[in-house]
PDB file of C-alpha atoms in Angstrom:
ATOM      1  CA  MET A   1     -44.580  10.599 -65.159  1.00 50.00           C
ATOM      2  CA  THR A   2     -42.562  12.557 -62.592  1.00 51.00           C
ATOM      3  CA  GLU A   3     -45.574  12.737 -60.289  1.00 53.00           C
ATOM      4  CA  GLU A   4     -46.036   8.985 -60.532  1.00 55.00           C
ATOM      5  CA  LEU A   5     -42.430   8.379 -59.491  1.00 57.00           C
ATOM      6  CA  ASN A   6     -42.649  10.650 -56.444  1.00 63.00           C
ATOM      7  CA  CYS A   7     -43.819   9.190 -53.137  1.00 68.00           C
ATOM      8  CA  GLU A   8     -46.267  11.743 -51.789  1.00 74.00           C
ATOM      9  CA  THR A   9     -47.069  12.237 -48.099  1.00 74.00           C
ATOM     10  CA  VAL A  10     -50.666  11.183 -47.427  1.00 70.00           C
ATOM     11  CA  PHE A  11     -50.942  12.515 -43.876  1.00 67.00           C
ATOM     12  CA  ASN A  12     -48.889  13.306 -40.780  1.00 77.00           C
ATOM     13  CA  ILE A  13     -49.104  11.679 -37.368  1.00 75.00           C
ATOM     14  CA  PRO A  14     -49.147  14.625 -34.909  1.00 77.00           C
ATOM     15  CA  ILE A  15     -46.414  13.382 -32.541  1.00 78.00           C
ATOM     16  CA  PHE A  16     -42.714  14.175 -32.256  1.00 73.00           C
ATOM     17  CA  GLY A  17     -43.192  17.221 -34.438  1.00 74.00           C
ATOM     18  CA  GLY A  18     -45.175  15.280 -37.050  1.00 74.00           C
ATOM     19  CA  ILE A  19     -44.361  11.919 -38.629  1.00 79.00           C
ATOM     20  CA  PRO A  20     -45.065  11.921 -42.395  1.00 79.00           C
ATOM     21  CA  ILE A  21     -46.828   8.831 -43.728  1.00 79.00           C
ATOM     22  CA  GLY A  22     -46.148   8.265 -47.417  1.00 81.00           C
ATOM     23  CA  GLU A  23     -48.192   6.541 -50.089  1.00 86.00           C
ATOM     24  CA  SER A  24     -45.974   3.472 -49.957  1.00 87.00           C
ATOM     25  CA  VAL A  25     -46.735   3.017 -46.242  1.00 88.00           C
ATOM     26  CA  VAL A  26     -50.487   3.420 -46.732  1.00 90.00           C
ATOM     27  CA  VAL A  27     -50.540   0.963 -49.638  1.00 91.00           C
ATOM     28  CA  THR A  28     -48.454  -1.458 -47.564  1.00 92.00           C
ATOM     29  CA  TRP A  29     -51.041  -1.210 -44.783  1.00 92.00           C
ATOM     30  CA  ILE A  30     -53.747  -1.988 -47.333  1.00 93.00           C
ATOM     31  CA  ILE A  31     -51.800  -5.008 -48.582  1.00 93.00           C
ATOM     32  CA  MET A  32     -51.277  -6.219 -45.010  1.00 93.00           C
ATOM     33  CA  ALA A  33     -54.969  -5.822 -44.196  1.00 94.00           C
ATOM     34  CA  VAL A  34     -56.086  -7.653 -47.342  1.00 93.00           C
ATOM     35  CA  LEU A  35     -53.596 -10.503 -46.893  1.00 92.00           C
ATOM     36  CA  THR A  36     -54.578 -10.866 -43.222  1.00 92.00           C
ATOM     37  CA  LEU A  37     -58.258 -10.970 -44.149  1.00 92.00           C
ATOM     38  CA  LEU A  38     -57.606 -13.521 -46.906  1.00 88.00           C
ATOM     39  CA  ALA A  39     -55.556 -15.644 -44.496  1.00 86.00           C
ATOM     40  CA  ILE A  40     -58.441 -15.669 -42.016  1.00 86.00           C
ATOM     41  CA  VAL A  41     -60.941 -16.556 -44.737  1.00 84.00           C
ATOM     42  CA  PHE A  42     -58.837 -19.290 -46.316  1.00 81.00           C
ATOM     43  CA  VAL A  43     -57.877 -21.066 -43.076  1.00 81.00           C
ATOM     44  CA  ARG A  44     -61.412 -21.230 -41.730  1.00 80.00           C
ATOM     45  CA  ASN A  45     -62.960 -24.701 -41.560  1.00 76.00           C
ATOM     46  CA  LEU A  46     -59.846 -26.561 -42.670  1.00 75.00           C
ATOM     47  CA  LYS A  47     -60.383 -30.316 -42.910  1.00 76.00           C
ATOM     48  CA  VAL A  48     -58.031 -33.245 -42.589  1.00 74.00           C
ATOM     49  CA  GLU A  49     -60.326 -35.463 -44.638  1.00 76.00           C
ATOM     50  CA  ASN A  50     -62.197 -34.505 -47.795  1.00 76.00           C
ATOM     51  CA  PRO A  51     -60.776 -30.970 -48.095  1.00 76.00           C
ATOM     52  CA  GLY A  52     -62.531 -28.564 -50.426  1.00 77.00           C
ATOM     53  CA  LYS A  53     -61.133 -27.009 -53.583  1.00 81.00           C
ATOM     54  CA  LYS A  54     -60.257 -23.805 -51.731  1.00 80.00           C
ATOM     55  CA  GLN A  55     -58.175 -25.696 -49.180  1.00 81.00           C
ATOM     56  CA  LEU A  56     -56.500 -27.819 -51.852  1.00 84.00           C
ATOM     57  CA  ALA A  57     -55.534 -24.713 -53.842  1.00 85.00           C
ATOM     58  CA  LEU A  58     -54.149 -23.037 -50.729  1.00 85.00           C
ATOM     59  CA  GLU A  59     -52.183 -26.118 -49.711  1.00 85.00           C
ATOM     60  CA  ALA A  60     -50.776 -26.509 -53.227  1.00 89.00           C
ATOM     61  CA  PHE A  61     -49.629 -22.872 -53.279  1.00 89.00           C
ATOM     62  CA  ILE A  62     -47.971 -22.980 -49.856  1.00 88.00           C
ATOM     63  CA  SER A  63     -46.461 -26.419 -50.537  1.00 90.00           C
ATOM     64  CA  PHE A  64     -44.951 -25.128 -53.770  1.00 91.00           C
ATOM     65  CA  LEU A  65     -43.249 -22.233 -51.962  1.00 91.00           C
ATOM     66  CA  ASP A  66     -42.200 -24.448 -49.052  1.00 91.00           C
ATOM     67  CA  ASP A  67     -40.666 -27.056 -51.359  1.00 91.00           C
ATOM     68  CA  PHE A  68     -38.912 -24.347 -53.383  1.00 91.00           C
ATOM     69  CA  PHE A  69     -37.146 -22.895 -50.350  1.00 92.00           C
ATOM     70  CA  THR A  70     -36.526 -26.307 -48.763  1.00 91.00           C
ATOM     71  CA  ASP A  71     -34.688 -27.430 -51.905  1.00 91.00           C
ATOM     72  CA  ILE A  72     -32.355 -24.451 -51.501  1.00 90.00           C
ATOM     73  CA  LEU A  73     -31.935 -24.314 -47.716  1.00 90.00           C
ATOM     74  CA  GLY A  74     -32.376 -27.961 -46.753  1.00 86.00           C
ATOM     75  CA  LYS A  75     -34.019 -29.099 -43.543  1.00 85.00           C
ATOM     76  CA  GLU A  76     -31.579 -27.081 -41.461  1.00 84.00           C
ATOM     77  CA  GLY A  77     -32.855 -23.850 -42.955  1.00 86.00           C
ATOM     78  CA  ARG A  78     -36.561 -24.521 -42.483  1.00 89.00           C
ATOM     79  CA  ARG A  79     -36.769 -22.015 -39.630  1.00 90.00           C
ATOM     80  CA  TYR A  80     -36.229 -19.204 -42.174  1.00 92.00           C
ATOM     81  CA  ILE A  81     -38.855 -20.332 -44.679  1.00 92.00           C
ATOM     82  CA  PRO A  82     -41.846 -18.507 -43.069  1.00 92.00           C
ATOM     83  CA  TYR A  83     -40.016 -15.188 -43.500  1.00 93.00           C
ATOM     84  CA  LEU A  84     -39.111 -15.964 -47.101  1.00 93.00           C
ATOM     85  CA  ILE A  85     -42.671 -16.999 -47.988  1.00 93.00           C
ATOM     86  CA  SER A  86     -44.108 -13.885 -46.310  1.00 93.00           C
ATOM     87  CA  THR A  87     -41.624 -11.662 -48.141  1.00 93.00           C
ATOM     88  CA  ALA A  88     -42.334 -13.333 -51.473  1.00 93.00           C
ATOM     89  CA  ILE A  89     -46.091 -12.862 -51.084  1.00 93.00           C
ATOM     90  CA  TYR A  90     -45.718  -9.226 -50.022  1.00 93.00           C
ATOM     91  CA  ILE A  91     -43.333  -8.259 -52.840  1.00 92.00           C
ATOM     92  CA  GLY A  92     -45.418 -10.137 -55.399  1.00 91.00           C
ATOM     93  CA  VAL A  93     -48.608  -8.353 -54.367  1.00 92.00           C
ATOM     94  CA  ALA A  94     -46.797  -5.004 -54.058  1.00 91.00           C
ATOM     95  CA  ASN A  95     -45.421  -5.317 -57.593  1.00 88.00           C
ATOM     96  CA  LEU A  96     -48.813  -6.234 -59.066  1.00 87.00           C
ATOM     97  CA  ILE A  97     -51.023  -3.844 -57.104  1.00 87.00           C
ATOM     98  CA  GLY A  98     -50.444  -1.158 -59.727  1.00 80.00           C
ATOM     99  CA  LEU A  99     -52.914  -3.091 -61.921  1.00 79.00           C
ATOM    100  CA  LEU A 100     -55.624  -2.038 -59.439  1.00 83.00           C
ATOM    101  CA  GLY A 101     -54.731   1.633 -59.636  1.00 77.00           C
ATOM    102  CA  PHE A 102     -52.489   1.814 -56.554  1.00 82.00           C
ATOM    103  CA  LYS A 103     -48.903   2.996 -56.621  1.00 83.00           C
ATOM    104  CA  PRO A 104     -46.657  -0.045 -55.984  1.00 85.00           C
ATOM    105  CA  PRO A 105     -44.745   0.371 -52.682  1.00 88.00           C
ATOM    106  CA  THR A 106     -41.671  -1.078 -54.398  1.00 87.00           C
ATOM    107  CA  LYS A 107     -41.415   2.144 -56.396  1.00 84.00           C
ATOM    108  CA  ASP A 108     -40.281   3.735 -53.120  1.00 85.00           C
ATOM    109  CA  LEU A 109     -36.565   3.255 -52.450  1.00 85.00           C
ATOM    110  CA  ASN A 110     -37.276   3.337 -48.703  1.00 87.00           C
ATOM    111  CA  VAL A 111     -39.425   0.219 -49.002  1.00 88.00           C
ATOM    112  CA  THR A 112     -36.906  -1.807 -50.993  1.00 90.00           C
ATOM    113  CA  ALA A 113     -34.137  -0.638 -48.643  1.00 89.00           C
ATOM    114  CA  ALA A 114     -36.141  -1.783 -45.613  1.00 90.00           C
ATOM    115  CA  LEU A 115     -36.745  -5.185 -47.208  1.00 91.00           C
ATOM    116  CA  ALA A 116     -33.030  -5.517 -47.991  1.00 90.00           C
ATOM    117  CA  ILE A 117     -31.986  -4.558 -44.448  1.00 90.00           C
ATOM    118  CA  MET A 118     -34.413  -7.056 -42.891  1.00 91.00           C
ATOM    119  CA  SER A 119     -33.061  -9.762 -45.175  1.00 90.00           C
ATOM    120  CA  LEU A 120     -29.496  -8.784 -44.260  1.00 89.00           C
ATOM    121  CA  PHE A 121     -30.211  -9.187 -40.541  1.00 90.00           C
ATOM    122  CA  LEU A 122     -31.747 -12.610 -41.191  1.00 90.00           C
ATOM    123  CA  ILE A 123     -28.806 -13.679 -43.366  1.00 88.00           C
ATOM    124  CA  TYR A 124     -26.199 -12.861 -40.738  1.00 87.00           C
ATOM    125  CA  TYR A 125     -28.380 -14.088 -37.884  1.00 90.00           C
ATOM    126  CA  ALA A 126     -28.458 -17.445 -39.680  1.00 88.00           C
ATOM    127  CA  GLY A 127     -24.658 -17.502 -39.751  1.00 86.00           C
ATOM    128  CA  PHE A 128     -24.391 -16.426 -36.105  1.00 87.00           C
ATOM    129  CA  HIS A 129     -26.960 -19.010 -35.002  1.00 86.00           C
ATOM    130  CA  LYS A 130     -25.224 -21.793 -36.918  1.00 84.00           C
ATOM    131  CA  LYS A 131     -21.576 -21.042 -36.159  1.00 82.00           C
ATOM    132  CA  GLY A 132     -21.642 -19.189 -32.850  1.00 84.00           C
ATOM    133  CA  THR A 133     -19.758 -15.962 -32.173  1.00 81.00           C
ATOM    134  CA  LYS A 134     -16.277 -17.349 -32.779  1.00 81.00           C
ATOM    135  CA  GLY A 135     -17.179 -19.302 -35.903  1.00 80.00           C
ATOM    136  CA  PHE A 136     -19.210 -16.417 -37.308  1.00 75.00           C
ATOM    137  CA  LEU A 137     -16.349 -13.938 -36.957  1.00 79.00           C
ATOM    138  CA  LYS A 138     -13.876 -16.501 -38.273  1.00 79.00           C
ATOM    139  CA  SER A 139     -15.986 -16.956 -41.411  1.00 77.00           C
ATOM    140  CA  PHE A 140     -15.025 -13.454 -42.555  1.00 75.00           C
ATOM    141  CA  ALA A 141     -11.460 -14.717 -43.000  1.00 76.00           C
ATOM    142  CA  GLU A 142     -12.487 -17.629 -45.225  1.00 75.00           C
ATOM    143  CA  PRO A 143     -11.242 -19.087 -47.505  1.00 72.00           C
ATOM    144  CA  MET A 144      -8.087 -17.120 -46.631  1.00 75.00           C
ATOM    145  CA  PRO A 145      -7.363 -14.108 -44.384  1.00 77.00           C
ATOM    146  CA  ILE A 146      -6.417 -11.869 -47.314  1.00 81.00           C
ATOM    147  CA  VAL A 147     -10.076 -11.724 -48.432  1.00 76.00           C
ATOM    148  CA  THR A 148     -11.315 -10.496 -45.042  1.00 80.00           C
ATOM    149  CA  PRO A 149     -11.828  -6.865 -46.217  1.00 82.00           C
ATOM    150  CA  ILE A 150     -13.894  -8.083 -49.171  1.00 81.00           C
ATOM    151  CA  ASN A 151     -16.047 -10.278 -46.939  1.00 76.00           C
ATOM    152  CA  ILE A 152     -16.624  -7.338 -44.599  1.00 80.00           C
ATOM    153  CA  MET A 153     -17.578  -5.126 -47.547  1.00 82.00           C
ATOM    154  CA  GLU A 154     -20.253  -7.651 -48.474  1.00 77.00           C
ATOM    155  CA  ILE A 155     -22.177  -6.610 -45.354  1.00 76.00           C
ATOM    156  CA  ALA A 156     -22.938  -3.344 -47.153  1.00 75.00           C
ATOM    157  CA  ILE A 157     -22.860  -4.653 -50.719  1.00 81.00           C
ATOM    158  CA  ARG A 158     -25.529  -7.325 -50.282  1.00 78.00           C
ATOM    159  CA  PRO A 159     -28.374  -5.095 -49.035  1.00 79.00           C
ATOM    160  CA  ILE A 160     -27.517  -2.443 -51.617  1.00 82.00           C
ATOM    161  CA  SER A 161     -27.606  -5.089 -54.334  1.00 82.00           C
ATOM    162  CA  LEU A 162     -30.948  -6.509 -53.169  1.00 83.00           C
ATOM    163  CA  CYS A 163     -32.429  -3.044 -52.726  1.00 83.00           C
ATOM    164  CA  MET A 164     -31.328  -1.454 -55.994  1.00 82.00           C
ATOM    165  CA  ARG A 165     -32.067  -4.529 -58.125  1.00 82.00           C
ATOM    166  CA  LEU A 166     -35.695  -4.634 -56.969  1.00 84.00           C
ATOM    167  CA  PHE A 167     -36.185  -0.855 -57.021  1.00 82.00           C
ATOM    168  CA  GLY A 168     -34.409  -0.338 -60.350  1.00 81.00           C
ATOM    169  CA  ASN A 169     -36.316  -3.040 -62.204  1.00 80.00           C
ATOM    170  CA  VAL A 170     -39.706  -1.901 -60.895  1.00 79.00           C
ATOM    171  CA  ILE A 171     -38.972   1.713 -61.852  1.00 79.00           C
ATOM    172  CA  GLY A 172     -37.521   0.647 -65.215  1.00 78.00           C
ATOM    173  CA  SER A 173     -40.622  -1.383 -66.088  1.00 77.00           C
ATOM    174  CA  PHE A 174     -42.869   1.520 -65.106  1.00 75.00           C
ATOM    175  CA  VAL A 175     -40.938   4.025 -67.207  1.00 76.00           C
ATOM    176  CA  ILE A 176     -40.949   1.758 -70.268  1.00 77.00           C
ATOM    177  CA  MET A 177     -44.701   1.175 -69.992  1.00 73.00           C
ATOM    178  CA  GLU A 178     -45.365   4.922 -69.658  1.00 72.00           C
ATOM    179  CA  LEU A 179     -43.247   5.654 -72.732  1.00 75.00           C
ATOM    180  CA  LEU A 180     -45.063   2.975 -74.709  1.00 73.00           C
ATOM    181  CA  LYS A 181     -48.400   4.488 -73.711  1.00 71.00           C
ATOM    182  CA  ILE A 182     -47.230   7.882 -74.950  1.00 74.00           C
ATOM    183  CA  ILE A 183     -45.955   6.506 -78.269  1.00 75.00           C
ATOM    184  CA  MET A 184     -48.974   4.340 -79.089  1.00 71.00           C
ATOM    185  CA  PRO A 185     -51.742   4.887 -76.523  1.00 65.00           C
ATOM    186  CA  ALA A 186     -54.488   3.378 -78.624  1.00 61.00           C
ATOM    187  CA  VAL A 187     -52.678   0.339 -79.962  1.00 62.00           C
ATOM    188  CA  LEU A 188     -50.460  -0.633 -77.043  1.00 61.00           C
ATOM    189  CA  PRO A 189     -49.790  -4.354 -77.516  1.00 58.00           C
ATOM    190  CA  VAL A 190     -51.185  -6.471 -74.705  1.00 62.00           C
ATOM    191  CA  PRO A 191     -47.985  -8.600 -74.496  1.00 67.00           C
ATOM    192  CA  PHE A 192     -46.007  -5.526 -73.377  1.00 67.00           C
ATOM    193  CA  SER A 193     -48.448  -4.937 -70.534  1.00 66.00           C
ATOM    194  CA  LEU A 194     -48.442  -8.609 -69.577  1.00 67.00           C
ATOM    195  CA  TYR A 195     -44.657  -8.625 -69.460  1.00 71.00           C
ATOM    196  CA  PHE A 196     -43.849  -5.334 -67.746  1.00 69.00           C
ATOM    197  CA  ASP A 197     -46.857  -5.183 -65.415  1.00 70.00           C
ATOM    198  CA  ILE A 198     -47.139  -8.843 -64.437  1.00 80.00           C
ATOM    199  CA  PHE A 199     -44.309 -11.112 -65.545  1.00 80.00           C
ATOM    200  CA  ASP A 200     -41.490  -8.718 -64.655  1.00 80.00           C
ATOM    201  CA  GLY A 201     -43.027  -8.016 -61.240  1.00 82.00           C
ATOM    202  CA  LEU A 202     -43.154 -11.727 -60.454  1.00 87.00           C
ATOM    203  CA  ILE A 203     -39.627 -12.239 -61.766  1.00 87.00           C
ATOM    204  CA  GLN A 204     -38.295  -9.531 -59.432  1.00 88.00           C
ATOM    205  CA  THR A 205     -40.092 -11.208 -56.537  1.00 89.00           C
ATOM    206  CA  TYR A 206     -38.400 -14.488 -57.425  1.00 89.00           C
ATOM    207  CA  VAL A 207     -34.961 -12.897 -57.750  1.00 89.00           C
ATOM    208  CA  PHE A 208     -35.177 -11.121 -54.386  1.00 90.00           C
ATOM    209  CA  VAL A 209     -36.214 -14.150 -52.316  1.00 91.00           C
ATOM    210  CA  PHE A 210     -33.999 -16.515 -54.319  1.00 91.00           C
ATOM    211  CA  LEU A 211     -30.870 -14.439 -53.645  1.00 90.00           C
ATOM    212  CA  THR A 212     -31.846 -14.036 -49.998  1.00 91.00           C
ATOM    213  CA  SER A 213     -32.235 -17.790 -49.595  1.00 92.00           C
ATOM    214  CA  LEU A 214     -28.894 -18.396 -51.339  1.00 89.00           C
ATOM    215  CA  PHE A 215     -27.154 -15.976 -48.961  1.00 88.00           C
ATOM    216  CA  ILE A 216     -28.759 -17.751 -45.996  1.00 89.00           C
ATOM    217  CA  LYS A 217     -27.662 -21.127 -47.381  1.00 90.00           C
ATOM    218  CA  GLU A 218     -24.122 -19.787 -47.660  1.00 85.00           C
ATOM    219  CA  GLN A 219     -24.197 -18.807 -43.979  1.00 84.00           C
ATOM    220  CA  ILE A 220     -25.532 -22.114 -42.638  1.00 85.00           C
ATOM    221  CA  GLU A 221     -23.262 -24.350 -44.665  1.00 79.00           C
ATOM    222  CA  ASP A 222     -20.574 -26.187 -42.676  1.00 60.00           C
TER     223      ASP A 222
END
């Protein structure tokens, strides 16, 4: 179990004294390559009239995600939806890729931290873009100046919260499944696997992008 939790170095890039490339990075590259290939395949020969089943399924999936984020952010926040959809797809695939024998990148704290930091930059960029420099800085003193230190602390608290929630739940699900396999390897109930390997991974994807979109909404509100 300890070996499964460790993120091993796969190889080193021989520059700057050697740059270690971990398993999480390699698996992320695989996910990126597969998603890029699928995107190319699915968007080929798109039709305005009489679309095929493949196109209808793709449009329904993207429309569902687009409508979900639009309901939260409104029309003013549509510029941030492509990032949120891309992040949701990546985290969802990363959480489920363990079913194919790969180590989920989200088991690596560095990956979840990077996702949280990127989301943090987008969250505060949204506020800066909406309110301008003066309005953005003034927002830290709202609703009253006495809460300014707390609002400033949120700059660090939010990414830590996003990072540790995703990382902790993925690790927790993995540990529970490994313990269940040890206790009853031959009669492990399928519902446990369905929950911890699939349902929980999708739930954590939802929570991450949902909280990110709520934080963005908070920044772009008048």
